[in-house]
Amino acid sequence: MAAQPEIDIREGTPDDIVPLEIVYADAFPYEGLMPLVVVLLEPRFAVVSLVASVDARSSGTC
């Protein structure tokens, strides 16, 4: 039986921006909204960012 992946959902941090850029580019290759996403993640905005990791690799955000 294959091992189950370790899934973690947590609040995003500034360290998540680079992995998020990679995931975003793969998921939305024709959209140019990543600069807006980065701005919304700045602490001055009241936006809660959640990051999902599978086996310690960022795999999504909301």
PDB file of N, CA and C in Angstrom:
ATOM      1  N   MET A   1       0.842  -1.171   0.000  1.00  0.00           N
ATOM      2  CA  MET A   1       0.000   0.000   0.000  1.00  0.00           C
ATOM      3  C   MET A   1       0.891   1.240   0.000  1.00  0.00           C
ATOM      4  N   ALA A   2       0.587   2.182  -0.859  1.00  0.00           N
ATOM      5  CA  ALA A   2       1.387   3.412  -0.968  1.00  0.00           C
ATOM      6  C   ALA A   2       1.160   4.298   0.254  1.00  0.00           C
ATOM      7  N   ALA A   3       2.203   4.994   0.633  1.00  0.00           N
ATOM      8  CA  ALA A   3       2.103   5.926   1.760  1.00  0.00           C
ATOM      9  C   ALA A   3       1.203   7.099   1.388  1.00  0.00           C
ATOM     10  N   GLN A   4       0.439   7.556   2.338  1.00  0.00           N
ATOM     11  CA  GLN A   4      -0.429   8.708   2.125  1.00  0.00           C
ATOM     12  C   GLN A   4       0.412   9.981   2.123  1.00  0.00           C
ATOM     13  N   PRO A   5       0.119  10.931   1.236  1.00  0.00           N
ATOM     14  CA  PRO A   5       0.869  12.192   1.246  1.00  0.00           C
ATOM     15  C   PRO A   5       0.560  12.984   2.509  1.00  0.00           C
ATOM     16  N   GLU A   6       1.528  13.746   2.954  1.00  0.00           N
ATOM     17  CA  GLU A   6       1.323  14.624   4.101  1.00  0.00           C
ATOM     18  C   GLU A   6       0.769  15.944   3.592  1.00  0.00           C
ATOM     19  N   ILE A   7      -0.438  16.279   3.991  1.00  0.00           N
ATOM     20  CA  ILE A   7      -1.101  17.504   3.548  1.00  0.00           C
ATOM     21  C   ILE A   7      -1.166  18.475   4.715  1.00  0.00           C
ATOM     22  N   ASP A   8      -0.758  19.704   4.451  1.00  0.00           N
ATOM     23  CA  ASP A   8      -0.730  20.741   5.477  1.00  0.00           C
ATOM     24  C   ASP A   8      -1.420  21.982   4.925  1.00  0.00           C
ATOM     25  N   ILE A   9      -2.326  22.565   5.689  1.00  0.00           N
ATOM     26  CA  ILE A   9      -2.959  23.834   5.321  1.00  0.00           C
ATOM     27  C   ILE A   9      -2.658  24.813   6.438  1.00  0.00           C
ATOM     28  N   ARG A  10      -2.083  25.946   6.066  1.00  0.00           N
ATOM     29  CA  ARG A  10      -1.643  26.921   7.062  1.00  0.00           C
ATOM     30  C   ARG A  10      -1.785  28.322   6.510  1.00  0.00           C
ATOM     31  N   GLU A  11      -1.607  29.298   7.391  1.00  0.00           N
ATOM     32  CA  GLU A  11      -1.632  30.689   6.961  1.00  0.00           C
ATOM     33  C   GLU A  11      -0.363  30.975   6.166  1.00  0.00           C
ATOM     34  N   GLY A  12      -0.517  31.701   5.070  1.00  0.00           N
ATOM     35  CA  GLY A  12       0.620  32.041   4.233  1.00  0.00           C
ATOM     36  C   GLY A  12       1.561  33.028   4.901  1.00  0.00           C
ATOM     37  N   THR A  13       2.810  33.007   4.463  1.00  0.00           N
ATOM     38  CA  THR A  13       3.835  33.927   4.946  1.00  0.00           C
ATOM     39  C   THR A  13       4.545  34.533   3.739  1.00  0.00           C
ATOM     40  N   PRO A  14       5.347  35.577   3.936  1.00  0.00           N
ATOM     41  CA  PRO A  14       6.104  36.141   2.814  1.00  0.00           C
ATOM     42  C   PRO A  14       7.014  35.114   2.128  1.00  0.00           C
ATOM     43  N   ASP A  15       7.441  34.092   2.854  1.00  0.00           N
ATOM     44  CA  ASP A  15       8.292  33.056   2.254  1.00  0.00           C
ATOM     45  C   ASP A  15       7.556  32.225   1.207  1.00  0.00           C
ATOM     46  N   ASP A  16       6.248  32.332   1.162  1.00  0.00           N
ATOM     47  CA  ASP A  16       5.457  31.547   0.214  1.00  0.00           C
ATOM     48  C   ASP A  16       5.337  32.200  -1.159  1.00  0.00           C
ATOM     49  N   ILE A  17       5.832  33.412  -1.316  1.00  0.00           N
ATOM     50  CA  ILE A  17       5.623  34.128  -2.587  1.00  0.00           C
ATOM     51  C   ILE A  17       6.303  33.417  -3.759  1.00  0.00           C
ATOM     52  N   VAL A  18       7.553  33.014  -3.616  1.00  0.00           N
ATOM     53  CA  VAL A  18       8.255  32.377  -4.744  1.00  0.00           C
ATOM     54  C   VAL A  18       7.584  31.056  -5.133  1.00  0.00           C
ATOM     55  N   PRO A  19       7.306  30.147  -4.179  1.00  0.00           N
ATOM     56  CA  PRO A  19       6.591  28.930  -4.590  1.00  0.00           C
ATOM     57  C   PRO A  19       5.212  29.233  -5.180  1.00  0.00           C
ATOM     58  N   LEU A  20       4.543  30.247  -4.644  1.00  0.00           N
ATOM     59  CA  LEU A  20       3.237  30.636  -5.167  1.00  0.00           C
ATOM     60  C   LEU A  20       3.351  31.115  -6.613  1.00  0.00           C
ATOM     61  N   GLU A  21       4.391  31.863  -6.929  1.00  0.00           N
ATOM     62  CA  GLU A  21       4.588  32.327  -8.308  1.00  0.00           C
ATOM     63  C   GLU A  21       4.732  31.144  -9.259  1.00  0.00           C
ATOM     64  N   ILE A  22       5.412  30.099  -8.821  1.00  0.00           N
ATOM     65  CA  ILE A  22       5.601  28.909  -9.660  1.00  0.00           C
ATOM     66  C   ILE A  22       4.272  28.191  -9.867  1.00  0.00           C
ATOM     67  N   VAL A  23       3.541  27.961  -8.782  1.00  0.00           N
ATOM     68  CA  VAL A  23       2.242  27.287  -8.878  1.00  0.00           C
ATOM     69  C   VAL A  23       1.286  28.113  -9.731  1.00  0.00           C
ATOM     70  N   TYR A  24       1.262  29.424  -9.516  1.00  0.00           N
ATOM     71  CA  TYR A  24       0.357  30.312 -10.246  1.00  0.00           C
ATOM     72  C   TYR A  24       0.664  30.283 -11.747  1.00  0.00           C
ATOM     73  N   ALA A  25       1.951  30.342 -12.091  1.00  0.00           N
ATOM     74  CA  ALA A  25       2.334  30.323 -13.512  1.00  0.00           C
ATOM     75  C   ALA A  25       1.915  29.017 -14.182  1.00  0.00           C
ATOM     76  N   ASP A  26       2.018  27.911 -13.462  1.00  0.00           N
ATOM     77  CA  ASP A  26       1.586  26.624 -14.016  1.00  0.00           C
ATOM     78  C   ASP A  26       0.068  26.549 -14.150  1.00  0.00           C
ATOM     79  N   ALA A  27      -0.642  27.095 -13.171  1.00  0.00           N
ATOM     80  CA  ALA A  27      -2.104  27.006 -13.162  1.00  0.00           C
ATOM     81  C   ALA A  27      -2.768  28.006 -14.107  1.00  0.00           C
ATOM     82  N   PHE A  28      -2.176  29.186 -14.222  1.00  0.00           N
ATOM     83  CA  PHE A  28      -2.775  30.267 -15.020  1.00  0.00           C
ATOM     84  C   PHE A  28      -1.726  30.879 -15.953  1.00  0.00           C
ATOM     85  N   PRO A  29      -1.266  30.126 -16.945  1.00  0.00           N
ATOM     86  CA  PRO A  29      -0.161  30.606 -17.781  1.00  0.00           C
ATOM     87  C   PRO A  29      -0.479  31.842 -18.621  1.00  0.00           C
ATOM     88  N   TYR A  30      -1.749  32.133 -18.841  1.00  0.00           N
ATOM     89  CA  TYR A  30      -2.103  33.260 -19.708  1.00  0.00           C
ATOM     90  C   TYR A  30      -2.647  34.462 -18.949  1.00  0.00           C
ATOM     91  N   GLU A  31      -2.609  34.418 -17.642  1.00  0.00           N
ATOM     92  CA  GLU A  31      -3.087  35.546 -16.841  1.00  0.00           C
ATOM     93  C   GLU A  31      -1.900  36.315 -16.289  1.00  0.00           C
ATOM     94  N   GLY A  32      -2.039  37.603 -16.179  1.00  0.00           N
ATOM     95  CA  GLY A  32      -0.965  38.440 -15.652  1.00  0.00           C
ATOM     96  C   GLY A  32      -1.315  39.046 -14.309  1.00  0.00           C
ATOM     97  N   LEU A  33      -2.006  38.291 -13.478  1.00  0.00           N
ATOM     98  CA  LEU A  33      -2.485  38.841 -12.212  1.00  0.00           C
ATOM     99  C   LEU A  33      -1.554  38.592 -11.030  1.00  0.00           C
ATOM    100  N   MET A  34      -0.420  37.937 -11.235  1.00  0.00           N
ATOM    101  CA  MET A  34       0.471  37.650 -10.110  1.00  0.00           C
ATOM    102  C   MET A  34       0.929  38.912  -9.394  1.00  0.00           C
ATOM    103  N   PRO A  35       1.240  40.016 -10.081  1.00  0.00           N
ATOM    104  CA  PRO A  35       1.608  41.233  -9.339  1.00  0.00           C
ATOM    105  C   PRO A  35       0.505  41.686  -8.378  1.00  0.00           C
ATOM    106  N   LEU A  36      -0.745  41.552  -8.767  1.00  0.00           N
ATOM    107  CA  LEU A  36      -1.855  41.906  -7.880  1.00  0.00           C
ATOM    108  C   LEU A  36      -1.901  40.964  -6.678  1.00  0.00           C
ATOM    109  N   VAL A  37      -1.699  39.693  -6.914  1.00  0.00           N
ATOM    110  CA  VAL A  37      -1.684  38.715  -5.819  1.00  0.00           C
ATOM    111  C   VAL A  37      -0.600  39.069  -4.811  1.00  0.00           C
ATOM    112  N   VAL A  38       0.577  39.415  -5.295  1.00  0.00           N
ATOM    113  CA  VAL A  38       1.695  39.775  -4.405  1.00  0.00           C
ATOM    114  C   VAL A  38       1.339  41.002  -3.575  1.00  0.00           C
ATOM    115  N   VAL A  39       0.744  42.013  -4.198  1.00  0.00           N
ATOM    116  CA  VAL A  39       0.359  43.226  -3.460  1.00  0.00           C
ATOM    117  C   VAL A  39      -0.677  42.888  -2.390  1.00  0.00           C
ATOM    118  N   LEU A  40      -1.646  42.058  -2.720  1.00  0.00           N
ATOM    119  CA  LEU A  40      -2.684  41.714  -1.748  1.00  0.00           C
ATOM    120  C   LEU A  40      -2.140  40.929  -0.558  1.00  0.00           C
ATOM    121  N   LEU A  41      -0.992  40.305  -0.721  1.00  0.00           N
ATOM    122  CA  LEU A  41      -0.392  39.548   0.376  1.00  0.00           C
ATOM    123  C   LEU A  41       0.415  40.430   1.325  1.00  0.00           C
ATOM    124  N   GLU A  42       0.566  41.713   0.986  1.00  0.00           N
ATOM    125  CA  GLU A  42       1.294  42.623   1.871  1.00  0.00           C
ATOM    126  C   GLU A  42       0.530  42.782   3.184  1.00  0.00           C
ATOM    127  N   PRO A  43       1.259  42.933   4.296  1.00  0.00           N
ATOM    128  CA  PRO A  43       0.614  43.019   5.613  1.00  0.00           C
ATOM    129  C   PRO A  43      -0.378  44.175   5.762  1.00  0.00           C
ATOM    130  N   ARG A  44      -0.277  45.218   4.948  1.00  0.00           N
ATOM    131  CA  ARG A  44      -1.181  46.366   5.106  1.00  0.00           C
ATOM    132  C   ARG A  44      -2.608  46.059   4.677  1.00  0.00           C
ATOM    133  N   PHE A  45      -2.815  44.947   4.004  1.00  0.00           N
ATOM    134  CA  PHE A  45      -4.155  44.548   3.583  1.00  0.00           C
ATOM    135  C   PHE A  45      -4.688  43.461   4.510  1.00  0.00           C
ATOM    136  N   ALA A  46      -5.985  43.500   4.759  1.00  0.00           N
ATOM    137  CA  ALA A  46      -6.619  42.506   5.631  1.00  0.00           C
ATOM    138  C   ALA A  46      -7.071  41.305   4.805  1.00  0.00           C
ATOM    139  N   VAL A  47      -6.104  40.633   4.206  1.00  0.00           N
ATOM    140  CA  VAL A  47      -6.387  39.463   3.392  1.00  0.00           C
ATOM    141  C   VAL A  47      -5.755  38.256   4.076  1.00  0.00           C
ATOM    142  N   VAL A  48      -6.532  37.224   4.284  1.00  0.00           N
ATOM    143  CA  VAL A  48      -5.997  35.990   4.858  1.00  0.00           C
ATOM    144  C   VAL A  48      -5.628  35.073   3.705  1.00  0.00           C
ATOM    145  N   SER A  49      -4.378  34.682   3.673  1.00  0.00           N
ATOM    146  CA  SER A  49      -3.895  33.784   2.641  1.00  0.00           C
ATOM    147  C   SER A  49      -3.659  32.413   3.260  1.00  0.00           C
ATOM    148  N   LEU A  50      -4.249  31.396   2.671  1.00  0.00           N
ATOM    149  CA  LEU A  50      -4.019  30.028   3.115  1.00  0.00           C
ATOM    150  C   LEU A  50      -3.184  29.316   2.070  1.00  0.00           C
ATOM    151  N   VAL A  51      -2.235  28.532   2.531  1.00  0.00           N
ATOM    152  CA  VAL A  51      -1.343  27.802   1.639  1.00  0.00           C
ATOM    153  C   VAL A  51      -1.515  26.315   1.904  1.00  0.00           C
ATOM    154  N   ALA A  52      -1.672  25.552   0.844  1.00  0.00           N
ATOM    155  CA  ALA A  52      -1.736  24.097   0.960  1.00  0.00           C
ATOM    156  C   ALA A  52      -0.408  23.524   0.493  1.00  0.00           C
ATOM    157  N   SER A  53       0.133  22.626   1.297  1.00  0.00           N
ATOM    158  CA  SER A  53       1.375  21.948   0.946  1.00  0.00           C
ATOM    159  C   SER A  53       1.122  20.450   0.946  1.00  0.00           C
ATOM    160  N   VAL A  54       1.705  19.784  -0.029  1.00  0.00           N
ATOM    161  CA  VAL A  54       1.655  18.328  -0.091  1.00  0.00           C
ATOM    162  C   VAL A  54       3.089  17.842  -0.041  1.00  0.00           C
ATOM    163  N   ASP A  55       3.387  17.040   0.963  1.00  0.00           N
ATOM    164  CA  ASP A  55       4.748  16.552   1.183  1.00  0.00           C
ATOM    165  C   ASP A  55       5.749  17.703   1.200  1.00  0.00           C
ATOM    166  N   ALA A  56       5.403  18.767   1.924  1.00  0.00           N
ATOM    167  CA  ALA A  56       6.252  19.949   2.153  1.00  0.00           C
ATOM    168  C   ALA A  56       6.487  20.794   0.906  1.00  0.00           C
ATOM    169  N   ARG A  57       5.726  20.581  -0.158  1.00  0.00           N
ATOM    170  CA  ARG A  57       5.832  21.413  -1.361  1.00  0.00           C
ATOM    171  C   ARG A  57       4.542  22.195  -1.520  1.00  0.00           C
ATOM    172  N   SER A  58       4.671  23.512  -1.687  1.00  0.00           N
ATOM    173  CA  SER A  58       3.483  24.347  -1.894  1.00  0.00           C
ATOM    174  C   SER A  58       2.751  23.878  -3.135  1.00  0.00           C
ATOM    175  N   SER A  59       1.451  23.688  -2.999  1.00  0.00           N
ATOM    176  CA  SER A  59       0.688  23.217  -4.134  1.00  0.00           C
ATOM    177  C   SER A  59      -0.550  24.035  -4.421  1.00  0.00           C
ATOM    178  N   GLY A  60      -0.789  25.051  -3.619  1.00  0.00           N
ATOM    179  CA  GLY A  60      -1.928  25.908  -3.894  1.00  0.00           C
ATOM    180  C   GLY A  60      -2.115  26.953  -2.824  1.00  0.00           C
ATOM    181  N   THR A  61      -2.934  27.927  -3.138  1.00  0.00           N
ATOM    182  CA  THR A  61      -3.242  28.993  -2.194  1.00  0.00           C
ATOM    183  C   THR A  61      -4.658  29.471  -2.430  1.00  0.00           C
ATOM    184  N   CYS A  62      -5.211  30.085  -1.432  1.00  0.00           N
ATOM    185  CA  CYS A  62      -6.517  30.731  -1.585  1.00  0.00           C
ATOM    186  C   CYS A  62      -6.600  31.877  -0.611  1.00  0.00           C
TER     187      CYS A  62
END
